PDB file of C-alpha atoms in Angstrom:
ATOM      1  CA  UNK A   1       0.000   0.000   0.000  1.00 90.00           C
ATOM      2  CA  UNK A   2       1.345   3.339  -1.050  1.00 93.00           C
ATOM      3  CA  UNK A   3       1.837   6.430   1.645  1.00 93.00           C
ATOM      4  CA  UNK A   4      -1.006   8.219  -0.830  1.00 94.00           C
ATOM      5  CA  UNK A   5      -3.227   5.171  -0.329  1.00 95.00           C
ATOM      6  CA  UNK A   6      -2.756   4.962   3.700  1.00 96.00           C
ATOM      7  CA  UNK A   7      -3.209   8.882   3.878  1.00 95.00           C
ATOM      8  CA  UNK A   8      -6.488   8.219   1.852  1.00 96.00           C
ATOM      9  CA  UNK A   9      -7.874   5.882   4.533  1.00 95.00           C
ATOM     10  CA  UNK A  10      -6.955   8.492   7.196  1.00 94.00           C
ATOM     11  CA  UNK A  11      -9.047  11.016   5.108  1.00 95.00           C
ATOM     12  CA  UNK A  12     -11.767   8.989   4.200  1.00 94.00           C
ATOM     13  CA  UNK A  13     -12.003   7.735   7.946  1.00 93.00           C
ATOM     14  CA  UNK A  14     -11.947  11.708   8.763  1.00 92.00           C
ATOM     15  CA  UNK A  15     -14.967  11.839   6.152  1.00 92.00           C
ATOM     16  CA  UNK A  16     -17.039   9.275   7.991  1.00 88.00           C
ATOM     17  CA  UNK A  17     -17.130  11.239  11.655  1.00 89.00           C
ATOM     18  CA  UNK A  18     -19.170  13.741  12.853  1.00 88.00           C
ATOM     19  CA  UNK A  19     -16.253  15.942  12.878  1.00 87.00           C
ATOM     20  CA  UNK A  20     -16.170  15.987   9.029  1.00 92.00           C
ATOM     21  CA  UNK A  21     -18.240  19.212   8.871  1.00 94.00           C
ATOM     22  CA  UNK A  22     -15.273  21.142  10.874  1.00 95.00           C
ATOM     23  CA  UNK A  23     -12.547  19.380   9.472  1.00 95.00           C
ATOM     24  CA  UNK A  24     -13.579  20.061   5.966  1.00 96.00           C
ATOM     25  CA  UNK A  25     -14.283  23.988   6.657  1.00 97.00           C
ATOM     26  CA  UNK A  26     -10.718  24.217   8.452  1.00 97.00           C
ATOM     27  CA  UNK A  27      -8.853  22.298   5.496  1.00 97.00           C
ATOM     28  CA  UNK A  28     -10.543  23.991   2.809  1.00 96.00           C
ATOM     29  CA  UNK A  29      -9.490  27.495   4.546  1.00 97.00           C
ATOM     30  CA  UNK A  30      -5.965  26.226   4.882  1.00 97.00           C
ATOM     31  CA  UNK A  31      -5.418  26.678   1.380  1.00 95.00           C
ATOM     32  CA  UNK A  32      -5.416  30.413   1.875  1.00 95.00           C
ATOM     33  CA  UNK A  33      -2.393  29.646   3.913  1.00 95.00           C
ATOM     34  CA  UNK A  34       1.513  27.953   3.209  1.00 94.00           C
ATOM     35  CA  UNK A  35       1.022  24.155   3.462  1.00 94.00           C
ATOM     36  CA  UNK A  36       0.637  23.184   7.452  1.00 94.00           C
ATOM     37  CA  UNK A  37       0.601  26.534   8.464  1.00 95.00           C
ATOM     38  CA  UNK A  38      -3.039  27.446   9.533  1.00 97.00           C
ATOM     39  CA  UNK A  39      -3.186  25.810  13.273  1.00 97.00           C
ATOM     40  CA  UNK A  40      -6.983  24.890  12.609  1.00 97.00           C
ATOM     41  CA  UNK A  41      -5.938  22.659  10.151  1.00 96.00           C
ATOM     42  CA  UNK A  42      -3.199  20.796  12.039  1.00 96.00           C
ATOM     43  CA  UNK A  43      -5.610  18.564  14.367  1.00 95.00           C
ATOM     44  CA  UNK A  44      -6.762  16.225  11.153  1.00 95.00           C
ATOM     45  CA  UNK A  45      -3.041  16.276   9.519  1.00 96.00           C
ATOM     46  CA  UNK A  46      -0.626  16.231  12.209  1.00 95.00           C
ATOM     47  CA  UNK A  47      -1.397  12.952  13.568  1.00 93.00           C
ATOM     48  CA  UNK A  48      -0.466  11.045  10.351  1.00 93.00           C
ATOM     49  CA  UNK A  49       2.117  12.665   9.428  1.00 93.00           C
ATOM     50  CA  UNK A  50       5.832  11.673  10.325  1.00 87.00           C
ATOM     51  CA  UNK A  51       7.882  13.706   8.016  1.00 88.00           C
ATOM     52  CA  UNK A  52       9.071  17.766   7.760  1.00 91.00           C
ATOM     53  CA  UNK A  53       9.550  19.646   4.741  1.00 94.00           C
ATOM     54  CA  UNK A  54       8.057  19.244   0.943  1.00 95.00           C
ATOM     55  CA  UNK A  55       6.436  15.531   2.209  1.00 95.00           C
ATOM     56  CA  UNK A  56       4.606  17.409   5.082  1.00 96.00           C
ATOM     57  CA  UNK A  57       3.774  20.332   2.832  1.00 96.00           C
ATOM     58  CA  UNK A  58       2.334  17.406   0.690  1.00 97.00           C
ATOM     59  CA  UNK A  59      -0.090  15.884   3.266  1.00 97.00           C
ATOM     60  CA  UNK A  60      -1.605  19.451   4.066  1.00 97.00           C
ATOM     61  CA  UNK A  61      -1.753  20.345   0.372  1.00 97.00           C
ATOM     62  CA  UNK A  62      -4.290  16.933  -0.188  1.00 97.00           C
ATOM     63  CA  UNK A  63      -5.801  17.280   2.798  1.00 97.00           C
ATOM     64  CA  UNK A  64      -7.154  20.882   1.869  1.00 97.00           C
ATOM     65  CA  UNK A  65      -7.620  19.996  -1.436  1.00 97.00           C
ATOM     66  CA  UNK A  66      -9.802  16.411  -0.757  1.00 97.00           C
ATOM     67  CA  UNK A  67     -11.882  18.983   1.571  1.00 96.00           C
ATOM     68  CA  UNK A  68     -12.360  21.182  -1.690  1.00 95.00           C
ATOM     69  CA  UNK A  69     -13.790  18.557  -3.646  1.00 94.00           C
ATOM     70  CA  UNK A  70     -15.601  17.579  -0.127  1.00 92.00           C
ATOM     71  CA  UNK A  71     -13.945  14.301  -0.206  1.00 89.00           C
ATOM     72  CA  UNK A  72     -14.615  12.984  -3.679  1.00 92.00           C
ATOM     73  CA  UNK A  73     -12.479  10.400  -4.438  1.00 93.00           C
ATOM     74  CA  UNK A  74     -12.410   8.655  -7.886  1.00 94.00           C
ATOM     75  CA  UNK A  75      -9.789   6.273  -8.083  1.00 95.00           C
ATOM     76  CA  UNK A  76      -8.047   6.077 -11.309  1.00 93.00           C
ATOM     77  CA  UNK A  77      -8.771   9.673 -12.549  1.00 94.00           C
ATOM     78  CA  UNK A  78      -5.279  11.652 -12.106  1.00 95.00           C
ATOM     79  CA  UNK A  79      -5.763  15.045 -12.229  1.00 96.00           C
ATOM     80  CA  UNK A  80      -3.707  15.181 -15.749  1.00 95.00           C
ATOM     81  CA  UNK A  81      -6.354  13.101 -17.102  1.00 94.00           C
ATOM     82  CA  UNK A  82      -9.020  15.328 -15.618  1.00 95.00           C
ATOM     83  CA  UNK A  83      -7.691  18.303 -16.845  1.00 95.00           C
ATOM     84  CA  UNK A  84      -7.144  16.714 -20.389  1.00 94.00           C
ATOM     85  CA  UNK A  85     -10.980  16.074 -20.420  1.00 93.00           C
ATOM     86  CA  UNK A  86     -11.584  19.889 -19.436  1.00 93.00           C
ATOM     87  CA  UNK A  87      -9.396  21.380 -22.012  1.00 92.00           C
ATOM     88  CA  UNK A  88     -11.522  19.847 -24.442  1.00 89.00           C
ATOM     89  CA  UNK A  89     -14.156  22.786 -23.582  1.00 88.00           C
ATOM     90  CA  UNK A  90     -11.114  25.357 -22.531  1.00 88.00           C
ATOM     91  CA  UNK A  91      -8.059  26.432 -24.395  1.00 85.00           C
ATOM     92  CA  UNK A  92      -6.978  28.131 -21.271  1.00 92.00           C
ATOM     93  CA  UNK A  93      -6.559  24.632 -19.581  1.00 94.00           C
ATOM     94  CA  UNK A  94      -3.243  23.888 -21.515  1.00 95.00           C
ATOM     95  CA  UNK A  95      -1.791  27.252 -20.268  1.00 94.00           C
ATOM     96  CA  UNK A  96      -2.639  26.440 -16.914  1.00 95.00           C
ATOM     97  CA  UNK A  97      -1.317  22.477 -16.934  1.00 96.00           C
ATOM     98  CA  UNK A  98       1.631  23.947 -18.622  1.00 96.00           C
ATOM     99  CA  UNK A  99       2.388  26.256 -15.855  1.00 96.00           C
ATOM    100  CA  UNK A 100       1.267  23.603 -12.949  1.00 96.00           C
ATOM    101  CA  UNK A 101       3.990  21.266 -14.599  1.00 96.00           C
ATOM    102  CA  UNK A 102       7.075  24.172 -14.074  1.00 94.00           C
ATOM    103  CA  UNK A 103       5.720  24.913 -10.916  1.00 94.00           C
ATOM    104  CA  UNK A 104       7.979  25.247  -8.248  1.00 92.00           C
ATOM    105  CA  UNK A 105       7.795  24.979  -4.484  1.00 92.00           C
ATOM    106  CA  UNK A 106       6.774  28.777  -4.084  1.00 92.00           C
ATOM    107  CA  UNK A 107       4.047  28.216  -6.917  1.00 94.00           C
ATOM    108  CA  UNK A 108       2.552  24.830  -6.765  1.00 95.00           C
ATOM    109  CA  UNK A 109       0.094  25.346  -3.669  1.00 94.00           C
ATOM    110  CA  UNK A 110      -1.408  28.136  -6.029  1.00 95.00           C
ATOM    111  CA  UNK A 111      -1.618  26.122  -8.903  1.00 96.00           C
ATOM    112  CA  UNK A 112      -2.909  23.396  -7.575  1.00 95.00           C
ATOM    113  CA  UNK A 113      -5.807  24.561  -6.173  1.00 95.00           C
ATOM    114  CA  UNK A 114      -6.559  26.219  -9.222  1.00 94.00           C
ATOM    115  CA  UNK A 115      -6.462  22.977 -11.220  1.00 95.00           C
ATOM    116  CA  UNK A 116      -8.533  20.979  -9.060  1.00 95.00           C
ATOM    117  CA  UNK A 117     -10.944  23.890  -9.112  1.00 92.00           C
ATOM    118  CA  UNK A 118     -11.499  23.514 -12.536  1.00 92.00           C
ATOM    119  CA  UNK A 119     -12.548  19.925 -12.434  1.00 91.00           C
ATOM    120  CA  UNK A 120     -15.695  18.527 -12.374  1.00 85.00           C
ATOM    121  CA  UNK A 121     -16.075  15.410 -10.315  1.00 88.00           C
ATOM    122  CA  UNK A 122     -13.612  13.615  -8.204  1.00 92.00           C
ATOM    123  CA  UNK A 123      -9.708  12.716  -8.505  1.00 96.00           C
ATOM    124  CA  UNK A 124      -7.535  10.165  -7.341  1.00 96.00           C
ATOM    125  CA  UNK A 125      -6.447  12.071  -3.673  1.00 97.00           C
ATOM    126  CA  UNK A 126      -4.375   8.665  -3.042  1.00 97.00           C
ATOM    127  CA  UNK A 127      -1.864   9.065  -6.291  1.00 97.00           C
ATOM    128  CA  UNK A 128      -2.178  12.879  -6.335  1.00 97.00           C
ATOM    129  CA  UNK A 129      -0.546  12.545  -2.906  1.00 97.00           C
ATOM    130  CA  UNK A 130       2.191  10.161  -4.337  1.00 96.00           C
ATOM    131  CA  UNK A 131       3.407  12.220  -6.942  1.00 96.00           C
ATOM    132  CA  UNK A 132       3.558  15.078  -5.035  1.00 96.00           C
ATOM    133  CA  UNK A 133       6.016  13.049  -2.992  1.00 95.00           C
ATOM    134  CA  UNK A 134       7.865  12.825  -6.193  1.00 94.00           C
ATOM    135  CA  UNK A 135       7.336  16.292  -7.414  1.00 95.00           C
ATOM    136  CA  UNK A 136      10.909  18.106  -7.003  1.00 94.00           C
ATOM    137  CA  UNK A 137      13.146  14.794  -8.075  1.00 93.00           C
ATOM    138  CA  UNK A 138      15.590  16.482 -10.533  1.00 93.00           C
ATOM    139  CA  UNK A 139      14.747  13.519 -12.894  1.00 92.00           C
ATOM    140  CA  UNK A 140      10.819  14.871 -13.445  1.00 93.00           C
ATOM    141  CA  UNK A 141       9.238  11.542 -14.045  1.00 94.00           C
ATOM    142  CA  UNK A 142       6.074  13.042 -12.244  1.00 95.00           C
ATOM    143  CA  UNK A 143       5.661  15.804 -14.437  1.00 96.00           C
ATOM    144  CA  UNK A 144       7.156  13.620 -17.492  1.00 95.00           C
ATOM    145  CA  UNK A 145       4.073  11.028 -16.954  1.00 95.00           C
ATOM    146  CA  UNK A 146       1.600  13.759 -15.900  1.00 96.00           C
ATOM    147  CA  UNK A 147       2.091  15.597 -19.599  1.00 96.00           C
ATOM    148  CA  UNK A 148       2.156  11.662 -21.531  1.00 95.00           C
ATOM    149  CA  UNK A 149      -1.525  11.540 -19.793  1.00 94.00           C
ATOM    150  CA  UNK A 150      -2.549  15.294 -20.377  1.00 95.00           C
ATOM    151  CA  UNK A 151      -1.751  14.503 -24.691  1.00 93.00           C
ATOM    152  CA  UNK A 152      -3.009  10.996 -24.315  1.00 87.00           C
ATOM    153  CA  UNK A 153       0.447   9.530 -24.979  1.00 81.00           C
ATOM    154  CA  UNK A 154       1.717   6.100 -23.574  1.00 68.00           C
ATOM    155  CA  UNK A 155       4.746   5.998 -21.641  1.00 60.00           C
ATOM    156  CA  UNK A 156       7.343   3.230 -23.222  1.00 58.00           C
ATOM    157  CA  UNK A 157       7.626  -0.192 -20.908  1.00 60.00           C
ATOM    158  CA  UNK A 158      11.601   1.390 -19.787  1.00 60.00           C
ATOM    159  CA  UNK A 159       9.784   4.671 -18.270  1.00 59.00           C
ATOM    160  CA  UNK A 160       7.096   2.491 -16.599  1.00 59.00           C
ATOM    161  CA  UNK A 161       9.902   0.570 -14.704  1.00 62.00           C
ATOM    162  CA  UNK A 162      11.653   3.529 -14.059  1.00 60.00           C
ATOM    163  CA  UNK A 163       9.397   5.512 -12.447  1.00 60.00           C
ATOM    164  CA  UNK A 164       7.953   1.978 -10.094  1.00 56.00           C
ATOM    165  CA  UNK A 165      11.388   2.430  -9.292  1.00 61.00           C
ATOM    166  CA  UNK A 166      12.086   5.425  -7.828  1.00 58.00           C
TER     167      UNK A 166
END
């Protein structure tokens, strides 16, 4: 089971207590904030999470961002592949997938948000989580694979094995 998948139980757990209605409202106004910094938030992260840095950032980021889309999980859809079926209705889409994939650390809270605003339906919270994980490794394969599913490309059987991999 992948950290994603395990964080996913925590949240979907979260989603099936009482507590859901002020859990959601204090994630979902975290994203006005840096990643783990709004202290409302911190009572429905903190307790999974083991790690500092980017991989903490990471857990807030879904966290807020499964709250947005008020838990709507949908395994399988990625948001690349989301996005790809909204830019068939937006040219603007493209600009904005282009710029989420050069996001950097500063940037990518931001951009986020604003691409999982501007899908309809549920993503996959579990795999969005692991690929943020692997968002800054100087080899890319995140935003490599991301783009392949955004233009409906394949990757080749040697990138598959790479990125299982790492």
């Amino acid at each position: 089971m992948s950290q994603g998948e395990r964080f996913l139980e925590w949240l979907e757990a979260l989603k099936g207590k009482r507590a859901w209605t002020p859990a959601r409202a204090a994630l979902r106004r975290s994203l006005a904030f840096p990643p783990g910094a709004y202290p409302k938030a911190m009572p429905y992260v903190e307790p999974f999470v083991r790690e500092e840095g980017w991989k903490r950032e990471a857990h807030y980021l879904v966290a807020a961002l499964y709250a947005l889309k008020d838990g709507a999980h949908q395994k399988g859809r990625t948001l690349a592949r989301a996005l790809r079926e909204k830019a068939q209705e937006s040219d603007s889409v493209e600009k904005r997938f282009l710029a989420l994939l050069d996001a950097d650390r500063d940037q990518i809270a931001f951009r986020l948000r604003q691409a999982v605003g501007l899908v309809g339906e549920g993503l996959d919270f579990a795999r969005l989580l692991d690929d943020l994980l692997g968002w800054f490794s100087p080899e890319r394969r995140v935003q490599a694979r991301w783009a392949r599913e955004f233009y409906g490309t394949e990757a080749s059987e040697e990138e598959k094995e790479k990125e299982v991999e790492a």
